[in-house]
C-alpha cells in the first residue's frame, strides 16, 4: 500500500479549489475537507446570533461565545455528500448564500477564530489521507504537507463560474455583485494580518483560467503521483 499524505490546496475564492480537491480525494480514496465551510459556519453563527450591528462584528461578544460554536462534518446519506453541521444542525445550504459570503471576512481575520479552526483542521489531518482546501493550508495548517498546490484564475473567470453555480442552485444573484464580492474577498484574504493568502514556497501554482477541469486534474495528479512515488521509494 502506498504512503498516505496530506494535500494542501490554497488559492483565491471561487477558483475551483474544491472541485479539484474532491476529484483528488475520490481518486486517491482520501477525505476531502473544506476549511472555508468552517469560516462560513462561524459567519452564519454571528449573523443568527445578532452579533453584527451596522455591518460591524461585535468581536468581544463573539470571543465570549467561541466555546459555544461546534462545527463538524457529516455524511448525508440522501445525497452521498459531506455536509457542514453548526451546533448539530445541517447548515450546508445557508453557508453558501450571498449573505454569509458578504459577512465571512468579518470573522476570518479574527486571530482567535483562526486559532480555533486551525486546531480543528489539524486534528482532522492527523491520520493523513486528507485533501484540504483554503487559504492558509500549506502555510499554517499543514506546513509539512507533502503536496501543496496554489490555484489562481482571473477574477472575471471566477465570477462567471460562481454566478453559474449559484444560479444552478436556484440562488437569485446578479453577476456584478458576484464579481464585486470576489474582488473584495481577494483583497481581504491577501491583505489581512492573520494568516493571509500567500503562496507557500514549495507550492506548485496552477492557473486554471484557460484550462479544462480535466487538464487541471491531470496536472495536479501528476504532482501527487510524483511525490507519492518518492514517498514509497524512501520507506
Ligand atoms: O473558500 P471559501 O470562499 O468558501 O472561504 C470562505 C471565506 O473563508 C473566505 O473569504 C476566506 C476564508 N477562509 C480563510 O480565511 N481561511 C481558510 N483556510 C479558508 C477560508
JSON list of C-alpha atoms and ligand atoms in Angstrom, two decimals:
[
{"chain": "A", "resi": 1, "resn": "UNK", "atom": "CA", "xyz": [0.00, 0.00, 0.00]},
{"chain": "A", "resi": 2, "resn": "UNK", "atom": "CA", "xyz": [1.34, 3.44, -0.83]},
{"chain": "A", "resi": 3, "resn": "UNK", "atom": "CA", "xyz": [2.09, 6.03, 1.85]},
{"chain": "A", "resi": 4, "resn": "UNK", "atom": "CA", "xyz": [-0.72, 8.37, 2.80]},
{"chain": "A", "resi": 5, "resn": "UNK", "atom": "CA", "xyz": [0.00, 12.07, 2.65]},
{"chain": "A", "resi": 6, "resn": "UNK", "atom": "CA", "xyz": [-1.85, 15.32, 3.24]},
{"chain": "A", "resi": 7, "resn": "UNK", "atom": "CA", "xyz": [-2.56, 17.54, 0.25]},
{"chain": "A", "resi": 8, "resn": "UNK", "atom": "CA", "xyz": [-2.93, 21.29, 0.84]},
{"chain": "A", "resi": 9, "resn": "UNK", "atom": "CA", "xyz": [-4.77, 23.34, -1.78]},
{"chain": "A", "resi": 10, "resn": "UNK", "atom": "CA", "xyz": [-4.78, 27.11, -1.37]},
{"chain": "A", "resi": 11, "resn": "UNK", "atom": "CA", "xyz": [-5.99, 29.89, -3.58]},
{"chain": "A", "resi": 12, "resn": "UNK", "atom": "CA", "xyz": [-8.41, 32.74, -4.17]},
{"chain": "A", "resi": 13, "resn": "UNK", "atom": "CA", "xyz": [-12.13, 32.28, -3.73]},
{"chain": "A", "resi": 14, "resn": "UNK", "atom": "CA", "xyz": [-14.04, 30.53, -6.50]},
{"chain": "A", "resi": 15, "resn": "UNK", "atom": "CA", "xyz": [-11.06, 29.28, -8.43]},
{"chain": "A", "resi": 16, "resn": "UNK", "atom": "CA", "xyz": [-12.05, 25.66, -8.45]},
{"chain": "A", "resi": 17, "resn": "UNK", "atom": "CA", "xyz": [-10.16, 24.52, -5.37]},
{"chain": "A", "resi": 18, "resn": "UNK", "atom": "CA", "xyz": [-12.99, 22.36, -4.08]},
{"chain": "A", "resi": 19, "resn": "UNK", "atom": "CA", "xyz": [-13.64, 20.75, -7.46]},
{"chain": "A", "resi": 20, "resn": "UNK", "atom": "CA", "xyz": [-10.01, 19.73, -7.73]},
{"chain": "A", "resi": 21, "resn": "UNK", "atom": "CA", "xyz": [-9.78, 18.71, -4.08]},
{"chain": "A", "resi": 22, "resn": "UNK", "atom": "CA", "xyz": [-12.84, 16.46, -4.41]},
{"chain": "A", "resi": 23, "resn": "UNK", "atom": "CA", "xyz": [-11.51, 14.89, -7.63]},
{"chain": "A", "resi": 24, "resn": "UNK", "atom": "CA", "xyz": [-8.17, 14.13, -5.98]},
{"chain": "A", "resi": 25, "resn": "UNK", "atom": "CA", "xyz": [-9.80, 12.80, -2.80]},
{"chain": "A", "resi": 26, "resn": "UNK", "atom": "CA", "xyz": [-12.09, 10.49, -4.79]},
{"chain": "A", "resi": 27, "resn": "UNK", "atom": "CA", "xyz": [-9.25, 9.23, -6.96]},
{"chain": "A", "resi": 28, "resn": "UNK", "atom": "CA", "xyz": [-6.95, 8.55, -4.01]},
{"chain": "A", "resi": 29, "resn": "UNK", "atom": "CA", "xyz": [-9.59, 7.33, -1.53]},
{"chain": "A", "resi": 30, "resn": "UNK", "atom": "CA", "xyz": [-8.78, 10.30, 0.72]},
{"chain": "A", "resi": 31, "resn": "UNK", "atom": "CA", "xyz": [-11.07, 12.56, 2.77]},
{"chain": "A", "resi": 32, "resn": "UNK", "atom": "CA", "xyz": [-11.90, 15.99, 1.40]},
{"chain": "A", "resi": 33, "resn": "UNK", "atom": "CA", "xyz": [-12.17, 18.82, 3.93]},
{"chain": "A", "resi": 34, "resn": "UNK", "atom": "CA", "xyz": [-13.49, 22.26, 3.04]},
{"chain": "A", "resi": 35, "resn": "UNK", "atom": "CA", "xyz": [-11.88, 24.64, 5.55]},
{"chain": "A", "resi": 36, "resn": "UNK", "atom": "CA", "xyz": [-13.78, 27.62, 4.10]},
{"chain": "A", "resi": 37, "resn": "UNK", "atom": "CA", "xyz": [-17.03, 25.97, 5.22]},
{"chain": "A", "resi": 38, "resn": "UNK", "atom": "CA", "xyz": [-15.84, 26.33, 8.82]},
{"chain": "A", "resi": 39, "resn": "UNK", "atom": "CA", "xyz": [-15.28, 30.11, 8.46]},
{"chain": "A", "resi": 40, "resn": "UNK", "atom": "CA", "xyz": [-18.64, 30.33, 6.73]},
{"chain": "A", "resi": 41, "resn": "UNK", "atom": "CA", "xyz": [-20.30, 28.48, 9.64]},
{"chain": "A", "resi": 42, "resn": "UNK", "atom": "CA", "xyz": [-18.82, 30.99, 12.12]},
{"chain": "A", "resi": 43, "resn": "UNK", "atom": "CA", "xyz": [-20.13, 33.83, 9.92]},
{"chain": "A", "resi": 44, "resn": "UNK", "atom": "CA", "xyz": [-23.59, 32.24, 9.94]},
{"chain": "A", "resi": 45, "resn": "UNK", "atom": "CA", "xyz": [-23.41, 31.92, 13.72]},
{"chain": "A", "resi": 46, "resn": "UNK", "atom": "CA", "xyz": [-22.67, 35.64, 14.23]},
{"chain": "A", "resi": 47, "resn": "UNK", "atom": "CA", "xyz": [-25.45, 36.61, 11.81]},
{"chain": "A", "resi": 48, "resn": "UNK", "atom": "CA", "xyz": [-28.00, 34.36, 13.50]},
{"chain": "A", "resi": 49, "resn": "UNK", "atom": "CA", "xyz": [-27.00, 35.43, 16.99]},
{"chain": "A", "resi": 50, "resn": "UNK", "atom": "CA", "xyz": [-27.25, 39.13, 16.13]},
{"chain": "A", "resi": 51, "resn": "UNK", "atom": "CA", "xyz": [-23.53, 39.75, 16.62]},
{"chain": "A", "resi": 52, "resn": "UNK", "atom": "CA", "xyz": [-23.31, 42.01, 13.55]},
{"chain": "A", "resi": 53, "resn": "UNK", "atom": "CA", "xyz": [-24.55, 45.58, 14.10]},
{"chain": "A", "resi": 54, "resn": "UNK", "atom": "CA", "xyz": [-24.47, 48.14, 11.28]},
{"chain": "A", "resi": 55, "resn": "UNK", "atom": "CA", "xyz": [-22.14, 45.90, 9.30]},
{"chain": "A", "resi": 56, "resn": "UNK", "atom": "CA", "xyz": [-19.68, 45.61, 12.19]},
{"chain": "A", "resi": 57, "resn": "UNK", "atom": "CA", "xyz": [-18.80, 42.49, 14.13]},
{"chain": "A", "resi": 58, "resn": "UNK", "atom": "CA", "xyz": [-19.31, 42.62, 17.91]},
{"chain": "A", "resi": 59, "resn": "UNK", "atom": "CA", "xyz": [-15.98, 40.96, 18.42]},
{"chain": "A", "resi": 60, "resn": "UNK", "atom": "CA", "xyz": [-15.96, 40.74, 22.22]},
{"chain": "A", "resi": 61, "resn": "UNK", "atom": "CA", "xyz": [-19.37, 39.07, 22.20]},
{"chain": "A", "resi": 62, "resn": "UNK", "atom": "CA", "xyz": [-18.09, 36.55, 19.65]},
{"chain": "A", "resi": 63, "resn": "UNK", "atom": "CA", "xyz": [-14.98, 35.82, 21.72]},
{"chain": "A", "resi": 64, "resn": "UNK", "atom": "CA", "xyz": [-17.16, 35.23, 24.79]},
{"chain": "A", "resi": 65, "resn": "UNK", "atom": "CA", "xyz": [-19.14, 32.63, 22.87]},
{"chain": "A", "resi": 66, "resn": "UNK", "atom": "CA", "xyz": [-16.36, 30.98, 20.91]},
{"chain": "A", "resi": 67, "resn": "UNK", "atom": "CA", "xyz": [-16.59, 27.81, 23.01]},
{"chain": "A", "resi": 68, "resn": "UNK", "atom": "CA", "xyz": [-20.29, 27.53, 22.18]},
{"chain": "A", "resi": 69, "resn": "UNK", "atom": "CA", "xyz": [-19.57, 27.14, 18.48]},
{"chain": "A", "resi": 70, "resn": "UNK", "atom": "CA", "xyz": [-19.26, 23.49, 17.45]},
{"chain": "A", "resi": 71, "resn": "UNK", "atom": "CA", "xyz": [-18.52, 22.69, 13.84]},
{"chain": "A", "resi": 72, "resn": "UNK", "atom": "CA", "xyz": [-18.35, 19.20, 12.36]},
{"chain": "A", "resi": 73, "resn": "UNK", "atom": "CA", "xyz": [-18.79, 17.47, 9.05]},
{"chain": "A", "resi": 74, "resn": "UNK", "atom": "CA", "xyz": [-21.16, 14.56, 8.48]},
{"chain": "A", "resi": 75, "resn": "UNK", "atom": "CA", "xyz": [-22.08, 12.29, 5.63]},
{"chain": "A", "resi": 76, "resn": "UNK", "atom": "CA", "xyz": [-25.53, 12.95, 4.18]},
{"chain": "A", "resi": 77, "resn": "UNK", "atom": "CA", "xyz": [-26.89, 9.53, 3.15]},
{"chain": "A", "resi": 78, "resn": "UNK", "atom": "CA", "xyz": [-29.50, 11.15, 0.86]},
{"chain": "A", "resi": 79, "resn": "UNK", "atom": "CA", "xyz": [-27.00, 13.00, -1.34]},
{"chain": "A", "resi": 80, "resn": "UNK", "atom": "CA", "xyz": [-23.89, 10.93, -0.58]},
{"chain": "A", "resi": 81, "resn": "UNK", "atom": "CA", "xyz": [-22.09, 14.19, 0.17]},
{"chain": "A", "resi": 82, "resn": "UNK", "atom": "CA", "xyz": [-20.43, 15.71, 3.19]},
{"chain": "A", "resi": 83, "resn": "UNK", "atom": "CA", "xyz": [-22.41, 18.43, 4.96]},
{"chain": "A", "resi": 84, "resn": "UNK", "atom": "CA", "xyz": [-21.39, 21.07, 7.48]},
{"chain": "A", "resi": 85, "resn": "UNK", "atom": "CA", "xyz": [-23.02, 20.94, 10.91]},
{"chain": "A", "resi": 86, "resn": "UNK", "atom": "CA", "xyz": [-23.15, 24.01, 13.15]},
{"chain": "A", "resi": 87, "resn": "UNK", "atom": "CA", "xyz": [-24.08, 23.03, 16.68]},
{"chain": "A", "resi": 88, "resn": "UNK", "atom": "CA", "xyz": [-25.57, 19.82, 15.33]},
{"chain": "A", "resi": 89, "resn": "UNK", "atom": "CA", "xyz": [-27.68, 21.48, 12.60]},
{"chain": "A", "resi": 90, "resn": "UNK", "atom": "CA", "xyz": [-27.09, 20.96, 8.88]},
{"chain": "A", "resi": 91, "resn": "UNK", "atom": "CA", "xyz": [-26.23, 24.44, 7.56]},
{"chain": "A", "resi": 92, "resn": "UNK", "atom": "CA", "xyz": [-24.76, 23.39, 4.22]},
{"chain": "A", "resi": 93, "resn": "UNK", "atom": "CA", "xyz": [-27.22, 25.42, 2.12]},
{"chain": "A", "resi": 94, "resn": "UNK", "atom": "CA", "xyz": [-27.23, 28.55, 4.30]},
{"chain": "A", "resi": 95, "resn": "UNK", "atom": "CA", "xyz": [-23.44, 28.90, 4.41]},
{"chain": "A", "resi": 96, "resn": "UNK", "atom": "CA", "xyz": [-23.26, 29.04, 0.59]},
{"chain": "A", "resi": 97, "resn": "UNK", "atom": "CA", "xyz": [-25.61, 32.03, 0.24]},
{"chain": "A", "resi": 98, "resn": "UNK", "atom": "CA", "xyz": [-24.57, 35.59, -0.53]},
{"chain": "A", "resi": 99, "resn": "UNK", "atom": "CA", "xyz": [-25.38, 36.87, 2.96]},
{"chain": "A", "resi": 100, "resn": "UNK", "atom": "CA", "xyz": [-22.74, 34.62, 4.50]},
{"chain": "A", "resi": 101, "resn": "UNK", "atom": "CA", "xyz": [-20.32, 35.32, 1.62]},
{"chain": "A", "resi": 102, "resn": "UNK", "atom": "CA", "xyz": [-20.68, 39.04, 2.30]},
{"chain": "A", "resi": 103, "resn": "UNK", "atom": "CA", "xyz": [-20.01, 38.70, 6.03]},
{"chain": "A", "resi": 104, "resn": "UNK", "atom": "CA", "xyz": [-17.41, 35.94, 6.22]},
{"chain": "A", "resi": 105, "resn": "UNK", "atom": "CA", "xyz": [-14.48, 38.37, 6.08]},
{"chain": "A", "resi": 106, "resn": "UNK", "atom": "CA", "xyz": [-15.75, 39.91, 9.33]},
{"chain": "A", "resi": 107, "resn": "UNK", "atom": "CA", "xyz": [-14.84, 36.71, 11.16]},
{"chain": "A", "resi": 108, "resn": "UNK", "atom": "CA", "xyz": [-11.98, 35.21, 9.11]},
{"chain": "A", "resi": 109, "resn": "UNK", "atom": "CA", "xyz": [-9.36, 37.82, 10.19]},
{"chain": "A", "resi": 110, "resn": "UNK", "atom": "CA", "xyz": [-10.06, 37.32, 13.92]},
{"chain": "A", "resi": 111, "resn": "UNK", "atom": "CA", "xyz": [-6.96, 35.52, 15.32]},
{"chain": "A", "resi": 112, "resn": "UNK", "atom": "CA", "xyz": [-8.96, 33.64, 18.00]},
{"chain": "A", "resi": 113, "resn": "UNK", "atom": "CA", "xyz": [-11.37, 32.31, 15.37]},
{"chain": "A", "resi": 114, "resn": "UNK", "atom": "CA", "xyz": [-8.46, 31.22, 13.20]},
{"chain": "A", "resi": 115, "resn": "UNK", "atom": "CA", "xyz": [-6.69, 29.53, 16.11]},
{"chain": "A", "resi": 116, "resn": "UNK", "atom": "CA", "xyz": [-9.82, 27.55, 16.96]},
{"chain": "A", "resi": 117, "resn": "UNK", "atom": "CA", "xyz": [-10.45, 26.44, 13.39]},
{"chain": "A", "resi": 118, "resn": "UNK", "atom": "CA", "xyz": [-6.80, 25.69, 12.60]},
{"chain": "A", "resi": 119, "resn": "UNK", "atom": "CA", "xyz": [-6.69, 23.38, 15.64]},
{"chain": "A", "resi": 120, "resn": "UNK", "atom": "CA", "xyz": [-9.76, 21.54, 14.39]},
{"chain": "A", "resi": 121, "resn": "UNK", "atom": "CA", "xyz": [-8.32, 21.28, 10.88]},
{"chain": "A", "resi": 122, "resn": "UNK", "atom": "CA", "xyz": [-5.01, 19.93, 12.17]},
{"chain": "A", "resi": 123, "resn": "UNK", "atom": "CA", "xyz": [-6.82, 17.29, 14.23]},
{"chain": "A", "resi": 124, "resn": "UNK", "atom": "CA", "xyz": [-8.73, 16.19, 11.11]},
{"chain": "A", "resi": 125, "resn": "UNK", "atom": "CA", "xyz": [-5.43, 15.78, 9.26]},
{"chain": "A", "resi": 126, "resn": "UNK", "atom": "CA", "xyz": [-3.60, 13.89, 11.97]},
{"chain": "A", "resi": 127, "resn": "UNK", "atom": "CA", "xyz": [-4.07, 10.47, 10.39]},
{"chain": "A", "resi": 128, "resn": "UNK", "atom": "CA", "xyz": [-3.05, 11.79, 6.93]},
{"chain": "A", "resi": 129, "resn": "UNK", "atom": "CA", "xyz": [-5.01, 10.93, 3.80]},
{"chain": "A", "resi": 130, "resn": "UNK", "atom": "CA", "xyz": [-6.67, 14.35, 3.74]},
{"chain": "A", "resi": 131, "resn": "UNK", "atom": "CA", "xyz": [-7.15, 16.82, 0.90]},
{"chain": "A", "resi": 132, "resn": "UNK", "atom": "CA", "xyz": [-7.94, 20.20, 2.44]},
{"chain": "A", "resi": 133, "resn": "UNK", "atom": "CA", "xyz": [-8.58, 23.44, 0.62]},
{"chain": "A", "resi": 134, "resn": "UNK", "atom": "CA", "xyz": [-8.47, 27.01, 1.94]},
{"chain": "A", "resi": 135, "resn": "UNK", "atom": "CA", "xyz": [-6.15, 30.00, 2.15]},
{"chain": "A", "resi": 136, "resn": "UNK", "atom": "CA", "xyz": [-3.53, 29.01, 4.73]},
{"chain": "A", "resi": 137, "resn": "UNK", "atom": "CA", "xyz": [-3.46, 25.23, 4.50]},
{"chain": "A", "resi": 138, "resn": "UNK", "atom": "CA", "xyz": [0.05, 24.92, 3.05]},
{"chain": "A", "resi": 139, "resn": "UNK", "atom": "CA", "xyz": [1.44, 27.76, 5.17]},
{"chain": "A", "resi": 140, "resn": "UNK", "atom": "CA", "xyz": [-0.22, 27.39, 8.60]},
{"chain": "A", "resi": 141, "resn": "UNK", "atom": "CA", "xyz": [-2.47, 24.32, 8.92]},
{"chain": "A", "resi": 142, "resn": "UNK", "atom": "CA", "xyz": [-0.20, 21.71, 7.30]},
{"chain": "A", "resi": 143, "resn": "UNK", "atom": "CA", "xyz": [3.17, 23.39, 6.76]},
{"chain": "A", "resi": 144, "resn": "UNK", "atom": "CA", "xyz": [4.64, 19.88, 6.39]},
{"chain": "A", "resi": 145, "resn": "UNK", "atom": "CA", "xyz": [2.13, 18.74, 3.74]},
{"chain": "A", "resi": 146, "resn": "UNK", "atom": "CA", "xyz": [3.84, 16.56, 1.15]},
{"chain": "A", "resi": 147, "resn": "UNK", "atom": "CA", "xyz": [1.90, 18.23, -1.68]},
{"chain": "A", "resi": 148, "resn": "UNK", "atom": "CA", "xyz": [0.94, 21.90, -1.81]},
{"chain": "A", "resi": 149, "resn": "UNK", "atom": "CA", "xyz": [-1.00, 23.38, -4.70]},
{"chain": "A", "resi": 150, "resn": "UNK", "atom": "CA", "xyz": [-1.66, 27.09, -5.19]},
{"chain": "A", "resi": 151, "resn": "UNK", "atom": "CA", "xyz": [-4.53, 27.85, -7.53]},
{"chain": "A", "resi": 152, "resn": "UNK", "atom": "CA", "xyz": [-5.32, 31.05, -9.35]},
{"chain": "A", "resi": 153, "resn": "UNK", "atom": "CA", "xyz": [-7.66, 32.27, -12.10]},
{"chain": "A", "resi": 154, "resn": "UNK", "atom": "CA", "xyz": [-8.65, 35.69, -13.41]},
{"chain": "A", "resi": 155, "resn": "UNK", "atom": "CA", "xyz": [-11.39, 37.38, -11.28]},
{"chain": "A", "resi": 156, "resn": "UNK", "atom": "CA", "xyz": [-13.86, 37.61, -14.21]},
{"chain": "A", "resi": 157, "resn": "UNK", "atom": "CA", "xyz": [-13.49, 33.90, -14.92]},
{"chain": "A", "resi": 158, "resn": "UNK", "atom": "CA", "xyz": [-14.05, 33.08, -11.26]},
{"chain": "A", "resi": 159, "resn": "UNK", "atom": "CA", "xyz": [-17.08, 35.39, -11.01]},
{"chain": "A", "resi": 160, "resn": "UNK", "atom": "CA", "xyz": [-18.69, 33.77, -14.06]},
{"chain": "A", "resi": 161, "resn": "UNK", "atom": "CA", "xyz": [-18.20, 30.28, -12.61]},
{"chain": "A", "resi": 162, "resn": "UNK", "atom": "CA", "xyz": [-19.57, 31.28, -9.20]},
{"chain": "A", "resi": 163, "resn": "UNK", "atom": "CA", "xyz": [-22.54, 33.06, -10.80]},
{"chain": "A", "resi": 164, "resn": "UNK", "atom": "CA", "xyz": [-23.36, 29.95, -12.88]},
{"chain": "A", "resi": 165, "resn": "UNK", "atom": "CA", "xyz": [-23.00, 27.73, -9.80]},
{"chain": "A", "resi": 166, "resn": "UNK", "atom": "CA", "xyz": [-25.30, 29.89, -7.67]},
{"chain": "A", "resi": 167, "resn": "UNK", "atom": "CA", "xyz": [-27.87, 30.15, -10.48]},
{"chain": "A", "resi": 168, "resn": "UNK", "atom": "CA", "xyz": [-27.86, 26.39, -10.95]},
{"chain": "A", "resi": 169, "resn": "UNK", "atom": "CA", "xyz": [-28.67, 26.06, -7.24]},
{"chain": "A", "resi": 170, "resn": "UNK", "atom": "CA", "xyz": [-31.60, 28.44, -7.64]},
{"chain": "A", "resi": 171, "resn": "UNK", "atom": "CA", "xyz": [-29.93, 31.34, -5.77]},
{"chain": "A", "resi": 172, "resn": "UNK", "atom": "CA", "xyz": [-31.02, 34.79, -7.01]},
{"chain": "A", "resi": 173, "resn": "UNK", "atom": "CA", "xyz": [-27.88, 36.86, -7.80]},
{"chain": "A", "resi": 174, "resn": "UNK", "atom": "CA", "xyz": [-26.53, 39.26, -10.38]},
{"chain": "A", "resi": 175, "resn": "UNK", "atom": "CA", "xyz": [-23.11, 38.89, -11.99]},
{"chain": "A", "resi": 176, "resn": "UNK", "atom": "CA", "xyz": [-21.87, 42.36, -10.97]},
{"chain": "A", "resi": 177, "resn": "UNK", "atom": "CA", "xyz": [-22.39, 41.73, -7.28]},
{"chain": "A", "resi": 178, "resn": "UNK", "atom": "CA", "xyz": [-20.71, 38.31, -7.51]},
{"chain": "A", "resi": 179, "resn": "UNK", "atom": "CA", "xyz": [-17.66, 39.91, -9.17]},
{"chain": "A", "resi": 180, "resn": "UNK", "atom": "CA", "xyz": [-17.63, 42.69, -6.61]},
{"chain": "A", "resi": 181, "resn": "UNK", "atom": "CA", "xyz": [-17.78, 40.16, -3.76]},
{"chain": "A", "resi": 182, "resn": "UNK", "atom": "CA", "xyz": [-14.90, 38.13, -5.25]},
{"chain": "A", "resi": 183, "resn": "UNK", "atom": "CA", "xyz": [-12.69, 41.20, -5.70]},
{"chain": "A", "resi": 184, "resn": "UNK", "atom": "CA", "xyz": [-13.40, 42.39, -2.18]},
{"chain": "A", "resi": 185, "resn": "UNK", "atom": "CA", "xyz": [-12.63, 38.97, -0.69]},
{"chain": "A", "resi": 186, "resn": "UNK", "atom": "CA", "xyz": [-9.38, 38.71, -2.72]},
{"chain": "A", "resi": 187, "resn": "UNK", "atom": "CA", "xyz": [-8.34, 42.00, -1.17]},
{"chain": "A", "resi": 188, "resn": "UNK", "atom": "CA", "xyz": [-9.39, 40.93, 2.34]},
{"chain": "A", "resi": 189, "resn": "UNK", "atom": "CA", "xyz": [-7.80, 37.47, 2.05]},
{"chain": "A", "resi": 190, "resn": "UNK", "atom": "CA", "xyz": [-4.42, 38.73, 0.83]},
{"chain": "A", "resi": 191, "resn": "UNK", "atom": "CA", "xyz": [-4.14, 41.87, 2.98]},
{"chain": "A", "resi": 192, "resn": "UNK", "atom": "CA", "xyz": [-5.27, 40.66, 6.40]},
{"chain": "A", "resi": 193, "resn": "UNK", "atom": "CA", "xyz": [-2.67, 40.46, 9.16]},
{"chain": "A", "resi": 194, "resn": "UNK", "atom": "CA", "xyz": [-3.53, 36.95, 10.40]},
{"chain": "A", "resi": 195, "resn": "UNK", "atom": "CA", "xyz": [-2.59, 34.09, 8.05]},
{"chain": "A", "resi": 196, "resn": "UNK", "atom": "CA", "xyz": [-3.11, 35.94, 4.76]},
{"chain": "A", "resi": 197, "resn": "UNK", "atom": "CA", "xyz": [-3.34, 34.06, 1.48]},
{"chain": "A", "resi": 198, "resn": "UNK", "atom": "CA", "xyz": [0.22, 33.64, 0.21]},
{"chain": "A", "resi": 199, "resn": "UNK", "atom": "CA", "xyz": [1.84, 31.02, -1.95]},
{"chain": "A", "resi": 200, "resn": "UNK", "atom": "CA", "xyz": [3.89, 28.61, 0.16]},
{"chain": "A", "resi": 201, "resn": "UNK", "atom": "CA", "xyz": [7.49, 28.47, -1.12]},
{"chain": "A", "resi": 202, "resn": "UNK", "atom": "CA", "xyz": [7.17, 24.83, -2.18]},
{"chain": "A", "resi": 203, "resn": "UNK", "atom": "CA", "xyz": [3.66, 25.08, -3.63]},
{"chain": "A", "resi": 204, "resn": "UNK", "atom": "CA", "xyz": [3.05, 24.27, -7.28]},
{"chain": "A", "resi": 205, "resn": "UNK", "atom": "CA", "xyz": [0.98, 27.03, -8.92]},
{"chain": "A", "resi": 206, "resn": "UNK", "atom": "CA", "xyz": [-1.87, 26.17, -11.26]},
{"chain": "A", "resi": 207, "resn": "UNK", "atom": "CA", "xyz": [-3.64, 28.98, -13.17]},
{"chain": "A", "resi": 208, "resn": "UNK", "atom": "CA", "xyz": [-6.85, 27.42, -14.46]},
{"chain": "A", "resi": 209, "resn": "UNK", "atom": "CA", "xyz": [-8.31, 30.46, -16.30]},
{"chain": "A", "resi": 210, "resn": "UNK", "atom": "CA", "xyz": [-7.84, 28.79, -19.67]},
{"chain": "A", "resi": 211, "resn": "UNK", "atom": "CA", "xyz": [-7.66, 25.08, -18.97]},
{"chain": "A", "resi": 212, "resn": "UNK", "atom": "CA", "xyz": [-10.39, 22.49, -18.50]},
{"chain": "A", "resi": 213, "resn": "UNK", "atom": "CA", "xyz": [-11.16, 20.71, -15.23]},
{"chain": "A", "resi": 214, "resn": "UNK", "atom": "CA", "xyz": [-9.75, 17.50, -16.73]},
{"chain": "A", "resi": 215, "resn": "UNK", "atom": "CA", "xyz": [-6.45, 19.19, -17.65]},
{"chain": "A", "resi": 216, "resn": "UNK", "atom": "CA", "xyz": [-6.23, 20.72, -14.21]},
{"chain": "A", "resi": 217, "resn": "UNK", "atom": "CA", "xyz": [-6.86, 17.34, -12.59]},
{"chain": "A", "resi": 218, "resn": "UNK", "atom": "CA", "xyz": [-4.19, 15.66, -14.73]},
{"chain": "A", "resi": 219, "resn": "UNK", "atom": "CA", "xyz": [-1.65, 18.38, -13.82]},
{"chain": "A", "resi": 220, "resn": "UNK", "atom": "CA", "xyz": [-2.39, 18.07, -10.11]},
{"chain": "A", "resi": 221, "resn": "UNK", "atom": "CA", "xyz": [-2.41, 14.28, -10.14]},
{"chain": "A", "resi": 222, "resn": "UNK", "atom": "CA", "xyz": [0.99, 14.24, -11.82]},
{"chain": "A", "resi": 223, "resn": "UNK", "atom": "CA", "xyz": [2.35, 16.33, -8.93]},
{"chain": "A", "resi": 224, "resn": "UNK", "atom": "CA", "xyz": [0.77, 14.00, -6.36]},
{"chain": "A", "resi": 225, "resn": "UNK", "atom": "CA", "xyz": [1.98, 10.82, -8.08]},
{"chain": "A", "resi": 226, "resn": "UNK", "atom": "CA", "xyz": [5.50, 12.16, -8.33]},
{"chain": "A", "resi": 227, "resn": "UNK", "atom": "CA", "xyz": [5.53, 12.81, -4.58]},
{"chain": "A", "resi": 228, "resn": "UNK", "atom": "CA", "xyz": [3.84, 9.50, -3.72]},
{"chain": "A", "resi": 229, "resn": "UNK", "atom": "CA", "xyz": [6.43, 7.68, -5.82]},
{"chain": "A", "resi": 230, "resn": "UNK", "atom": "CA", "xyz": [9.19, 9.37, -3.85]},
{"chain": "A", "resi": 231, "resn": "UNK", "atom": "CA", "xyz": [7.48, 8.65, -0.50]},
{"chain": "A", "resi": 232, "resn": "UNK", "atom": "CA", "xyz": [7.19, 4.94, -1.32]},
{"chain": "A", "resi": 233, "resn": "UNK", "atom": "CA", "xyz": [10.82, 4.81, -2.50]},
{"chain": "A", "resi": 234, "resn": "UNK", "atom": "CA", "xyz": [12.06, 6.40, 0.72]},
{"chain": "A", "resi": 235, "resn": "UNK", "atom": "CA", "xyz": [10.27, 3.92, 3.05]},
{"chain": "B", "resi": 1, "resn": "LIG", "atom": "O1", "xyz": [-13.22, 29.08, 0.25]},
{"chain": "B", "resi": 1, "resn": "LIG", "atom": "P1", "xyz": [-14.45, 29.92, 0.68]},
{"chain": "B", "resi": 1, "resn": "LIG", "atom": "O2", "xyz": [-14.77, 31.02, -0.28]},
{"chain": "B", "resi": 1, "resn": "LIG", "atom": "O3", "xyz": [-15.62, 29.06, 0.99]},
{"chain": "B", "resi": 1, "resn": "LIG", "atom": "O4", "xyz": [-13.98, 30.60, 2.05]},
{"chain": "B", "resi": 1, "resn": "LIG", "atom": "C1", "xyz": [-14.83, 31.47, 2.75]},
{"chain": "B", "resi": 1, "resn": "LIG", "atom": "C2", "xyz": [-14.02, 32.56, 3.41]},
{"chain": "B", "resi": 1, "resn": "LIG", "atom": "O5", "xyz": [-13.26, 32.00, 4.48]},
{"chain": "B", "resi": 1, "resn": "LIG", "atom": "C3", "xyz": [-13.05, 33.29, 2.50]},
{"chain": "B", "resi": 1, "resn": "LIG", "atom": "O6", "xyz": [-13.44, 34.63, 2.32]},
{"chain": "B", "resi": 1, "resn": "LIG", "atom": "C4", "xyz": [-11.73, 33.27, 3.23]},
{"chain": "B", "resi": 1, "resn": "LIG", "atom": "C5", "xyz": [-11.94, 32.50, 4.47]},
{"chain": "B", "resi": 1, "resn": "LIG", "atom": "N1", "xyz": [-11.01, 31.38, 4.64]},
{"chain": "B", "resi": 1, "resn": "LIG", "atom": "C6", "xyz": [-9.88, 31.59, 5.36]},
{"chain": "B", "resi": 1, "resn": "LIG", "atom": "O7", "xyz": [-9.63, 32.71, 5.81]},
{"chain": "B", "resi": 1, "resn": "LIG", "atom": "N2", "xyz": [-9.01, 30.57, 5.58]},
{"chain": "B", "resi": 1, "resn": "LIG", "atom": "C7", "xyz": [-9.26, 29.34, 5.09]},
{"chain": "B", "resi": 1, "resn": "LIG", "atom": "N3", "xyz": [-8.39, 28.35, 5.35]},
{"chain": "B", "resi": 1, "resn": "LIG", "atom": "C8", "xyz": [-10.42, 29.12, 4.33]},
{"chain": "B", "resi": 1, "resn": "LIG", "atom": "C9", "xyz": [-11.28, 30.17, 4.10]}
]
